[in-house]
Short mmCIF file of C-alpha atoms in Angstrom, two decimals:
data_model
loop_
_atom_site.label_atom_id
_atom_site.label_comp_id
_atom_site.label_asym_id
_atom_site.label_seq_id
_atom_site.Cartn_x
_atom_site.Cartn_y
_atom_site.Cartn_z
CA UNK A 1 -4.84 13.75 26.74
CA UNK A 2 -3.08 10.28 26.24
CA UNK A 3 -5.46 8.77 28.84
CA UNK A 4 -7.52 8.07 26.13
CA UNK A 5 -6.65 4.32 24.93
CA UNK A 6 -7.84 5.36 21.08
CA UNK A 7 -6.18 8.59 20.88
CA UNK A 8 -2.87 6.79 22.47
CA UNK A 9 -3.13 4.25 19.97
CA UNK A 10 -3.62 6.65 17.14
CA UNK A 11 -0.94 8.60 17.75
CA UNK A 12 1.76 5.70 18.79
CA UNK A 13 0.43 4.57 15.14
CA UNK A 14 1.01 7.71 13.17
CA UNK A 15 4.86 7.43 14.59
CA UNK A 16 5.11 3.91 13.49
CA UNK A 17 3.97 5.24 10.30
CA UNK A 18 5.94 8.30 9.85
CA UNK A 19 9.42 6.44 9.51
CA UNK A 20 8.16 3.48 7.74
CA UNK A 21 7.38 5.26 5.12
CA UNK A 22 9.72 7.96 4.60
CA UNK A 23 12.25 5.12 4.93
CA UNK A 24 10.44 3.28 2.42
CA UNK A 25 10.33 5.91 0.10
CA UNK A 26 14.16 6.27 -0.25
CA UNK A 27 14.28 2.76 -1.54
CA UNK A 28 11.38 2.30 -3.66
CA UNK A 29 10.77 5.44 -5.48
CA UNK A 30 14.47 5.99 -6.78
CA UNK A 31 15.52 1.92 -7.34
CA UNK A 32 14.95 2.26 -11.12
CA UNK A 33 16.86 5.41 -11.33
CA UNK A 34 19.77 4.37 -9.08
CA UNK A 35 20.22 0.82 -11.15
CA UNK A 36 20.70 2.58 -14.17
CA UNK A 37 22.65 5.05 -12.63
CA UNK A 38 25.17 2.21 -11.72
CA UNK A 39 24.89 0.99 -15.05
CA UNK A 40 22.05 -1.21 -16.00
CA UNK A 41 20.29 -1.20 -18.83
CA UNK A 42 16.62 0.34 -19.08
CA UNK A 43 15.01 -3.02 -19.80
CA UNK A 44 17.40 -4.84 -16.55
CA UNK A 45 16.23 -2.40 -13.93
CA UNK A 46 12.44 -2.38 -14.99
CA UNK A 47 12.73 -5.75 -15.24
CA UNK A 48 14.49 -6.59 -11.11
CA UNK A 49 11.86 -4.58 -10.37
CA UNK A 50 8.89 -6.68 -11.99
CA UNK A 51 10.78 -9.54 -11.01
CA UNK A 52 10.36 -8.16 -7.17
CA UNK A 53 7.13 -7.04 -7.31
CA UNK A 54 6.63 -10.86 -7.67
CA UNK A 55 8.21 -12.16 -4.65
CA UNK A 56 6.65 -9.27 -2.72
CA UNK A 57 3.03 -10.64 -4.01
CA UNK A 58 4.21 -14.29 -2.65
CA UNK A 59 5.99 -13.07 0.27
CA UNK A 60 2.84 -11.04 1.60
CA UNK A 61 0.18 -14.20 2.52
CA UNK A 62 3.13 -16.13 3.92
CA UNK A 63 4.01 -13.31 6.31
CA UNK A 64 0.02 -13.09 7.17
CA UNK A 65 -0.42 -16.64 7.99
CA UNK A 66 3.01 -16.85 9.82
CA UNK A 67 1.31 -13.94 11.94
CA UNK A 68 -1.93 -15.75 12.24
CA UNK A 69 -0.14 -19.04 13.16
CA UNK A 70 2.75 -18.01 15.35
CA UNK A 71 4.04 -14.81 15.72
CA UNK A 72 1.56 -11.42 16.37
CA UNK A 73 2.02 -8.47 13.79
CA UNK A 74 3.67 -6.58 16.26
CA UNK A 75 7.07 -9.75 16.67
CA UNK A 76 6.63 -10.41 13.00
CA UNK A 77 7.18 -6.42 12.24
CA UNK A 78 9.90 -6.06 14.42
CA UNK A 79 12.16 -9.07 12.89
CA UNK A 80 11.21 -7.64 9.27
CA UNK A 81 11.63 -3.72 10.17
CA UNK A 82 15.16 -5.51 11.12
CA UNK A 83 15.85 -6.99 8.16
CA UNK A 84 14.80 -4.31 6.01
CA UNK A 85 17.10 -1.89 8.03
CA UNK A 86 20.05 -4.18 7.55
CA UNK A 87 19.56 -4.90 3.78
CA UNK A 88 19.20 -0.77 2.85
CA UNK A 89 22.33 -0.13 4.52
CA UNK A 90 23.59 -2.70 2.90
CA UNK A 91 22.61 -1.99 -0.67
CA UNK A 92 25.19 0.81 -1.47
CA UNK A 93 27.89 -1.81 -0.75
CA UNK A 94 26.26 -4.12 -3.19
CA UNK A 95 25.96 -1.45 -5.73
CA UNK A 96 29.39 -0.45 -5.60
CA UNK A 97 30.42 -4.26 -6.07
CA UNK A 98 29.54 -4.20 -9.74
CA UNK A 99 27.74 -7.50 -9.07
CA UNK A 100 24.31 -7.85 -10.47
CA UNK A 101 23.57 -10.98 -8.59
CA UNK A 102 24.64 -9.29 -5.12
CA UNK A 103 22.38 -6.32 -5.79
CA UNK A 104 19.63 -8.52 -7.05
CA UNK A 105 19.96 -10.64 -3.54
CA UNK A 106 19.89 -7.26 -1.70
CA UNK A 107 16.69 -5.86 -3.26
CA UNK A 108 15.17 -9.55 -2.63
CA UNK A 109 15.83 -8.68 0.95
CA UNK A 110 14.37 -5.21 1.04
CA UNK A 111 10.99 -6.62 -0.82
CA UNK A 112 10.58 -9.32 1.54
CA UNK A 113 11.09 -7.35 4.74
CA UNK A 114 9.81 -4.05 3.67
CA UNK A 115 6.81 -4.74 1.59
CA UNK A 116 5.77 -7.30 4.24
CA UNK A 117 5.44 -4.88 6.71
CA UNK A 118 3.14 -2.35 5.14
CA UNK A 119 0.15 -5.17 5.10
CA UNK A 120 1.16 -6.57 8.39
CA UNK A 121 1.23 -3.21 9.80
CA UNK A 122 -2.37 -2.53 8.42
CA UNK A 123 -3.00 -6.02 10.19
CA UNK A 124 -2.30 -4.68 13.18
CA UNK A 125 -4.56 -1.39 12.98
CA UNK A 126 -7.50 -3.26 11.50
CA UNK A 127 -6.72 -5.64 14.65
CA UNK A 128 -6.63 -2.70 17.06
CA UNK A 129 -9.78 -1.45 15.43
CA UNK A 130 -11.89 -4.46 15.67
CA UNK A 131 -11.26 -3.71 19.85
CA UNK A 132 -11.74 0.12 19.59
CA UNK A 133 -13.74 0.78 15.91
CA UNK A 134 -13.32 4.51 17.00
CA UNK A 135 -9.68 4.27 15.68
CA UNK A 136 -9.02 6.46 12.76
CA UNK A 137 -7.08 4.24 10.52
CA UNK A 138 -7.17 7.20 7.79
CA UNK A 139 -5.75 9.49 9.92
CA UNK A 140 -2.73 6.64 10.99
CA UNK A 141 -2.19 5.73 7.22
CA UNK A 142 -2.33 9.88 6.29
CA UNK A 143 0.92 10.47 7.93
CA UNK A 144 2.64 7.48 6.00
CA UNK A 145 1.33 9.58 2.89
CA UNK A 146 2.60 12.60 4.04
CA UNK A 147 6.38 11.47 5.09
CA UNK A 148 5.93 9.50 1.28
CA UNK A 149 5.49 12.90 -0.30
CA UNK A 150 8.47 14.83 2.31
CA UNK A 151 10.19 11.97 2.18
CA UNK A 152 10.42 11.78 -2.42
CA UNK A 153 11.57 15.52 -1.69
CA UNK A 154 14.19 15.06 0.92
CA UNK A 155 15.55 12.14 -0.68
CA UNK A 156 16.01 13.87 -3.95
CA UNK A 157 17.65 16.60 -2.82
CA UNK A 158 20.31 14.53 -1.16
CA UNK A 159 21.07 12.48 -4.23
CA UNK A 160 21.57 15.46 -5.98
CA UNK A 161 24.37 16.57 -3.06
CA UNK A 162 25.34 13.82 -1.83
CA UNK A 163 24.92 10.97 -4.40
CA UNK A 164 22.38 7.37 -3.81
CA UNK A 165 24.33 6.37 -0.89
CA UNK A 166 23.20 9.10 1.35
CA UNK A 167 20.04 8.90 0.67
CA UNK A 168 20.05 4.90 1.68
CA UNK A 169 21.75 5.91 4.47
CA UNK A 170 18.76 8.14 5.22
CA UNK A 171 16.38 5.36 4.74
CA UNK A 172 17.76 2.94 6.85
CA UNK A 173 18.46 5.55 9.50
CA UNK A 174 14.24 6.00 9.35
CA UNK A 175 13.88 2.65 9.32
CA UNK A 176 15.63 2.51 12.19
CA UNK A 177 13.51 4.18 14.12
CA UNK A 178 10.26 2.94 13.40
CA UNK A 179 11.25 -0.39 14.93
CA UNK A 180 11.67 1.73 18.27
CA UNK A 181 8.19 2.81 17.58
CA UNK A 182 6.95 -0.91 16.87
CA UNK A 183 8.63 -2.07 20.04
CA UNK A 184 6.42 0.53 21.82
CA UNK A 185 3.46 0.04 20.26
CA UNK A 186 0.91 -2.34 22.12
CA UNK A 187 -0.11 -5.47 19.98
CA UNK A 188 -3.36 -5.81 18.57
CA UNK A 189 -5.32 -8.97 20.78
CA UNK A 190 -6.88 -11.63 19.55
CA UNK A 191 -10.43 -12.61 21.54
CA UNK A 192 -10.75 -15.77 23.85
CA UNK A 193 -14.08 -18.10 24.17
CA UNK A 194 -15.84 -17.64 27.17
CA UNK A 195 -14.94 -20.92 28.44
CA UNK A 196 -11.42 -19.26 28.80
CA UNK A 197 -9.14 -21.67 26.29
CA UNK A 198 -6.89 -20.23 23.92
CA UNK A 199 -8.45 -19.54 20.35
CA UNK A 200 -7.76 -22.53 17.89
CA UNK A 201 -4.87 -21.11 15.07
CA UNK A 202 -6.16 -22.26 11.73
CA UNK A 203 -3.76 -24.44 9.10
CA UNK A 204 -2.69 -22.85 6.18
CA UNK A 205 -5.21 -24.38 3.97
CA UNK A 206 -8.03 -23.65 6.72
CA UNK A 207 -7.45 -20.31 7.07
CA UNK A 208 -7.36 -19.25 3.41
CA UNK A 209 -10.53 -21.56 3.06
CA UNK A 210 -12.40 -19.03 5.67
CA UNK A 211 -10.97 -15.90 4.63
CA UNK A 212 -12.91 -16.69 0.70
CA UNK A 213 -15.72 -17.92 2.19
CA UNK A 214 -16.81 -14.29 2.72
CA UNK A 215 -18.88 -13.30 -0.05
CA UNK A 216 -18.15 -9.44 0.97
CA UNK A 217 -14.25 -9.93 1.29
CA UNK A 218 -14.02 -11.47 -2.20
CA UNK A 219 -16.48 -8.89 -3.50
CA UNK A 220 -14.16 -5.92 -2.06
CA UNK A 221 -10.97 -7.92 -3.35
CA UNK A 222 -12.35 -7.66 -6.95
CA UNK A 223 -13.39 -4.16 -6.75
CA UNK A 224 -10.11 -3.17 -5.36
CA UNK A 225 -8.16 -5.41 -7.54
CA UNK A 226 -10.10 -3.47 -10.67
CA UNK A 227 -9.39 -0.37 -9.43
CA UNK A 228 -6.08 -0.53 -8.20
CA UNK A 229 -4.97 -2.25 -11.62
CA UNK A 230 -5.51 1.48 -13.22
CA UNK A 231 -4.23 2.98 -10.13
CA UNK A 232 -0.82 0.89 -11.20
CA UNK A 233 -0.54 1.65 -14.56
CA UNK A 234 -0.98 5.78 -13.80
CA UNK A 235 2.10 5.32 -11.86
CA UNK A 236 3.84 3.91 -14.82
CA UNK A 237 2.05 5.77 -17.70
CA UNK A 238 2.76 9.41 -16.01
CA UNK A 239 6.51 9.60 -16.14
CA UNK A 240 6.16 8.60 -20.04
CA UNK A 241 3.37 11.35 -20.38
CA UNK A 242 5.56 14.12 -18.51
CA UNK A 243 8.56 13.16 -20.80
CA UNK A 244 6.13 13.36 -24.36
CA UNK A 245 4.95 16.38 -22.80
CA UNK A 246 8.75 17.74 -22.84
CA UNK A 247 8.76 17.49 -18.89
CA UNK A 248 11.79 16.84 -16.62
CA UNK A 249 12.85 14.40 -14.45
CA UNK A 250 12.27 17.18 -11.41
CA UNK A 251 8.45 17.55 -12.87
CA UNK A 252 8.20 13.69 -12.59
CA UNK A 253 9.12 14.09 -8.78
CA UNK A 254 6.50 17.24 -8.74
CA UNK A 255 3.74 14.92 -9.77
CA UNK A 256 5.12 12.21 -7.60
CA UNK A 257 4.78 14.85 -4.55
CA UNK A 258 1.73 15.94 -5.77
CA UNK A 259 -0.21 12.65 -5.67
CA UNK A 260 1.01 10.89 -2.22
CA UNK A 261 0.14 14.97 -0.85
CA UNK A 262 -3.14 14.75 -2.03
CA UNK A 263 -3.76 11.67 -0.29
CA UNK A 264 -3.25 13.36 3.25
CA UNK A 265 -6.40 15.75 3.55
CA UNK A 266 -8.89 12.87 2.88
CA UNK A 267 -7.33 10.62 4.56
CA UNK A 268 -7.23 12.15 7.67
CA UNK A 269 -10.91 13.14 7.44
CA UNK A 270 -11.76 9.81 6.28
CA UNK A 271 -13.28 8.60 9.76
CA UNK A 272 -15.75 11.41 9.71
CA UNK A 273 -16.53 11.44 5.95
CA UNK A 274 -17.21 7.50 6.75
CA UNK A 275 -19.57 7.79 9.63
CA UNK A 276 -21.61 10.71 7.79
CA UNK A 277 -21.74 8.95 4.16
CA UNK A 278 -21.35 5.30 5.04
CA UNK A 279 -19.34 2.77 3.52
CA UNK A 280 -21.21 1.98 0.29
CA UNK A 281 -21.83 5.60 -0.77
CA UNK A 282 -17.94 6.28 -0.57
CA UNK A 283 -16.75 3.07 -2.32
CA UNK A 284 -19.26 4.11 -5.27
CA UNK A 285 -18.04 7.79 -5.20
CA UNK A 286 -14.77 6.54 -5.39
CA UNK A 287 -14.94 3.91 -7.87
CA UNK A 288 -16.81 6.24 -10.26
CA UNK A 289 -14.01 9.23 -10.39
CA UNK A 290 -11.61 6.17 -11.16
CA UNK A 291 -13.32 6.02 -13.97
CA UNK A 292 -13.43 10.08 -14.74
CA UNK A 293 -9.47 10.15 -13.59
CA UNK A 294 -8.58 7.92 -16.17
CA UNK A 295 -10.44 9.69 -19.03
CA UNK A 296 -9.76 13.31 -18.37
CA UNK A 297 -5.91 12.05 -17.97
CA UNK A 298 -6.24 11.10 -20.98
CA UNK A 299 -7.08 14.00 -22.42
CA UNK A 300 -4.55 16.27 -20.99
CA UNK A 301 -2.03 18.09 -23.12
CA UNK A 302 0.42 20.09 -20.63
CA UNK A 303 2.89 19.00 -17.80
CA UNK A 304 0.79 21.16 -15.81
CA UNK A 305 -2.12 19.88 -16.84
CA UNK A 306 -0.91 16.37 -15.50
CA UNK A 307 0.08 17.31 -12.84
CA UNK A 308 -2.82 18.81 -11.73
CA UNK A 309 -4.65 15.77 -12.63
CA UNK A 310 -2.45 13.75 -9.90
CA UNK A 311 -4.39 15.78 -7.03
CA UNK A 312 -7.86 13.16 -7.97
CA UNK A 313 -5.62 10.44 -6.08
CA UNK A 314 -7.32 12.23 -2.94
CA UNK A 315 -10.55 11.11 -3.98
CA UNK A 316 -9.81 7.97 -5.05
CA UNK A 317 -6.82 5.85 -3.31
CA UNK A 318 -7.00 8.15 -0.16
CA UNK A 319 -10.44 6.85 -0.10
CA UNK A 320 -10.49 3.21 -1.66
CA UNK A 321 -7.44 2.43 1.42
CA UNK A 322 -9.13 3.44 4.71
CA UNK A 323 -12.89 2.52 3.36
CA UNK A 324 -11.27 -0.62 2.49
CA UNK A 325 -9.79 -1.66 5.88
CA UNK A 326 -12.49 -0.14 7.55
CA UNK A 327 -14.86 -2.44 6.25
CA UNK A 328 -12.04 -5.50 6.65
CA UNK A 329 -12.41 -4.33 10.59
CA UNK A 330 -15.67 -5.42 10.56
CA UNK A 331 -16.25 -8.92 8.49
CA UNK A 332 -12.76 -10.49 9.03
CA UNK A 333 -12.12 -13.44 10.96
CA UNK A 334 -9.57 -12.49 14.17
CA UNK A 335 -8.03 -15.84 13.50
CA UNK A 336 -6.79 -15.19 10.27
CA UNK A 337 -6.99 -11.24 10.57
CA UNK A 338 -3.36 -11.04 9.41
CA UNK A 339 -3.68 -13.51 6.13
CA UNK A 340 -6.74 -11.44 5.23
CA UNK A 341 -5.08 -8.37 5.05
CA UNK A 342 -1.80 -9.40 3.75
CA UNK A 343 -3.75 -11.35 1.02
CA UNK A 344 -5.50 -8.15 -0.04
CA UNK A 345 -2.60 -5.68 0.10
CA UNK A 346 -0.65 -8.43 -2.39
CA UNK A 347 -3.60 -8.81 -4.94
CA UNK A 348 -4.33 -5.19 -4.53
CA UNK A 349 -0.95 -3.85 -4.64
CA UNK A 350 1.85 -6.40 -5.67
CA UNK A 351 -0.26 -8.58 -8.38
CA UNK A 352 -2.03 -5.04 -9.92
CA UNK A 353 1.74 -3.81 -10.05
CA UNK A 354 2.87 -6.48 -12.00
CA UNK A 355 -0.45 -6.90 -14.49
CA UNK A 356 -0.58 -3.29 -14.79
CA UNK A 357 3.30 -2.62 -16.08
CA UNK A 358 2.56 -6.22 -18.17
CA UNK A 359 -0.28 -4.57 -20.22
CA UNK A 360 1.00 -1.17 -20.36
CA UNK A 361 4.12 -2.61 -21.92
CA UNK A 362 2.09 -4.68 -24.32
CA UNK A 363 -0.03 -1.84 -24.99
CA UNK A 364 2.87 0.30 -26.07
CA UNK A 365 4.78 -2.51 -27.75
CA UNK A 366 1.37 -2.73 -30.09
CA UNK A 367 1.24 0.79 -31.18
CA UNK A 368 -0.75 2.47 -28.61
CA UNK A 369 0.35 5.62 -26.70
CA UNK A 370 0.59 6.07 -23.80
CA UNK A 371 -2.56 8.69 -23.28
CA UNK A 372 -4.77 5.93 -25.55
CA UNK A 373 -3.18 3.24 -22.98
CA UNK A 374 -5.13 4.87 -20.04
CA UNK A 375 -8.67 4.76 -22.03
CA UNK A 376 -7.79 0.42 -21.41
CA UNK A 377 -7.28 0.89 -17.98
CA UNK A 378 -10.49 3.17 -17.90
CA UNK A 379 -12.11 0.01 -18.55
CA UNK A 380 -10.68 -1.62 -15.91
CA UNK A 381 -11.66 1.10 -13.80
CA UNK A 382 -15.39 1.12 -15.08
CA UNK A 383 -15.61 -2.39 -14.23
CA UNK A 384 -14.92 -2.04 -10.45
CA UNK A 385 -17.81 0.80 -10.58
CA UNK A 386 -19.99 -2.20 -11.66
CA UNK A 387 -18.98 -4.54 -9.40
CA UNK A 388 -19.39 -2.01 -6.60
CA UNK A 389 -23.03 -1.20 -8.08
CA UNK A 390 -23.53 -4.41 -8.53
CA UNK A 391 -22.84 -4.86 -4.37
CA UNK A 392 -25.25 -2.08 -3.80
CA UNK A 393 -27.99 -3.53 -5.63
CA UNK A 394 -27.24 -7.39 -4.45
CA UNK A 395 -27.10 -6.05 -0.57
CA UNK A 396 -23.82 -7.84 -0.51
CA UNK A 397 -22.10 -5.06 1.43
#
């Protein structure tokens, strides 16, 4: 069974995943929670956290080009799954200082290791890919998803018994052992010329230069950035929905659960649903029920309702993510395969974030609610359906 080089490679990835993530989880999903918890205002703890979202968007094309330039995703992983391991452990002893600036310095740590690795990680699939295309990246990225949802439930639970600490402790302990599984895992190659010389490595303003001279990756960056920007803001806008609603915190982690589960399914048949539908069909289809999430979210009255609604994450991140670096396997650059990637995730991710919380909060501070704030982001949404469309018609992709 594990003759198989992709089906190796698949599953050494899904265990590289696994602890990532549920590590991951421990930290990010309960920071806000376990700052005020230790005594910081509302406005302080949102605010660290907007304040790392913007190192993590820096921090991400640095690590990519450091990987394109020097070290492979696989070294440059390792060192950061370190760090991050270090600085979680860490982080209860910070808390319990009662210094702000300590803690503040931790979490810088955790967002420059941690957040790092997710792209770099993808880096490395999309690198394996582009040598075996038969590699399900869905299915490798599902599992993250699905140790994201055990791991929000897990990690709960243990606050509630044992108090924040324990659940760091947790994290780290994961975190630990995904850098076992990185050591493992074989590195993704870069090609060689024929005449047998090593492949030039690209300057930093060289290989940024050739990653936007791709019509299609800047195309797919703007549809994703669109799309992802509404994406953001749900994450925000549902815990103020389930708490107008009259919901509790535990319904807030029922609709947390419910959207990274939701993910899994599609994800893992993602591979499949690609090769039968192609890559254009799916990014349409997905970038139209953006659009429909948004507005029948908006019209929900009921916790339940809500969290029903979470479930449309399967069709639309689960399938934005793998169609995405699917299609990254296929027009990026090996020589800057890393910044490519790591440029995306922090547009995509860290920058939407950080816009979407911006205008949500302006939004609000303006009068709007938060159901009438999701019609905005609707419009965001919409757009990426016409830049997609506008692909389709323009034989871009």
């Amino acid at each position: 069974m594990l003759n198989n080089p992709v089906r190796r490679l698949t599953i050494h990835g899904m265990m590289l995943q696994i602890p990532y993530w549920f590590g991951c989880c421990t930290y990010f999903a309960f920071i806000v929670t376990t700052l005020i918890e230790h005594g910081w205002a509302d406005s302080s703890a949102t605010g660290a956290v907007t304040a790392m979202a913007v190192i993590s968007m820096l921090a991400q094309p640095v690590g990519g080009y450091i990987s394109d330039r020097f070290l492979s995703e696989k070294k440059l992983s390792v060192l950061l799954l370190v760090m991050t391991t270090v600085c979680i452990l860490l982080l209860p002893l910070s808390l319990g200082s009662g210094s702000k600036v300590l803690v503040l310095v931790n979490m810088a740590g955790i967002t420059v290791s941690a957040t790092q690795v997710g792209g770099l990680i993808d880096a490395w699939i999309v690198g394996l890919k582009q040598e075996y295309p038969s590699i399900n990246y869905g299915l490798i990225r599902g599992t993250g998803s699905l140790a994201f949802s055990v791991s929000a439930q897990v990690a709960g639970l243990a606050t509630i018994a044992f108090g924040h600490s324990a659940r760091l402790w947790i994290g780290g302990g994961s975190v630990l052992l995904a850098i076992f599984a990185a050591l493992t895992f074989r590195p993704a190659r870069r090609d060689r010329p024929t005449d047998g010389k090593p492949i030039r490595k690209l300057g930093g303003k060289e290989a940024f230069k050739l990653v936007f001279a791709s019509k299609q990756y800047k195309l797919l960056l703007s549809v994703s950035f669109c799309l992802m920007l509404s994406n953001a803001a749900m994450m925000t806008l549902n815990q103020l929905l389930i708490r107008d609603f009259g919901g509790t915190t535990a319904q807030t982690g029922t609709a947390t659960a419910v959207m990274s589960g939701s993910e899994v399914p599609m994800m893992f048949f993602m591979a499949v649903i690609l090769k039968k539908v192609g890559f254009k069909r799916l990014l349409l289809f997905c970038s139209t029920v953006y659009v429909v999430r948004m507005l029948v979210t908006a019209s929900v009255t009921t916790v339940n309702g809500l969290i029903s609604t979470q479930l449309m994450q399967g069709l639309t991140f689960a399938v934005l993510v793998p169609v995405a670096m699917s299609y990254l396997s296929r027009i990026v650059d090996e020589r800057v395969r890393s910044t490519a990637v790591t440029t995306y995730a922090a547009i995509t991710a860290s920058l939407t974030g950080i816009l979407g919380n911006l205008i949500t909060s302006s939004l609000l501070a303006t009068g709007f609610s938060a159901q009438t704030a999701l019609i905005v982001f609707a419009c965001s949404a919409f757009v990426g359906f016409s830049l997609t469309l506008y692909g389709v018609l323009r034989k871009i992709w």
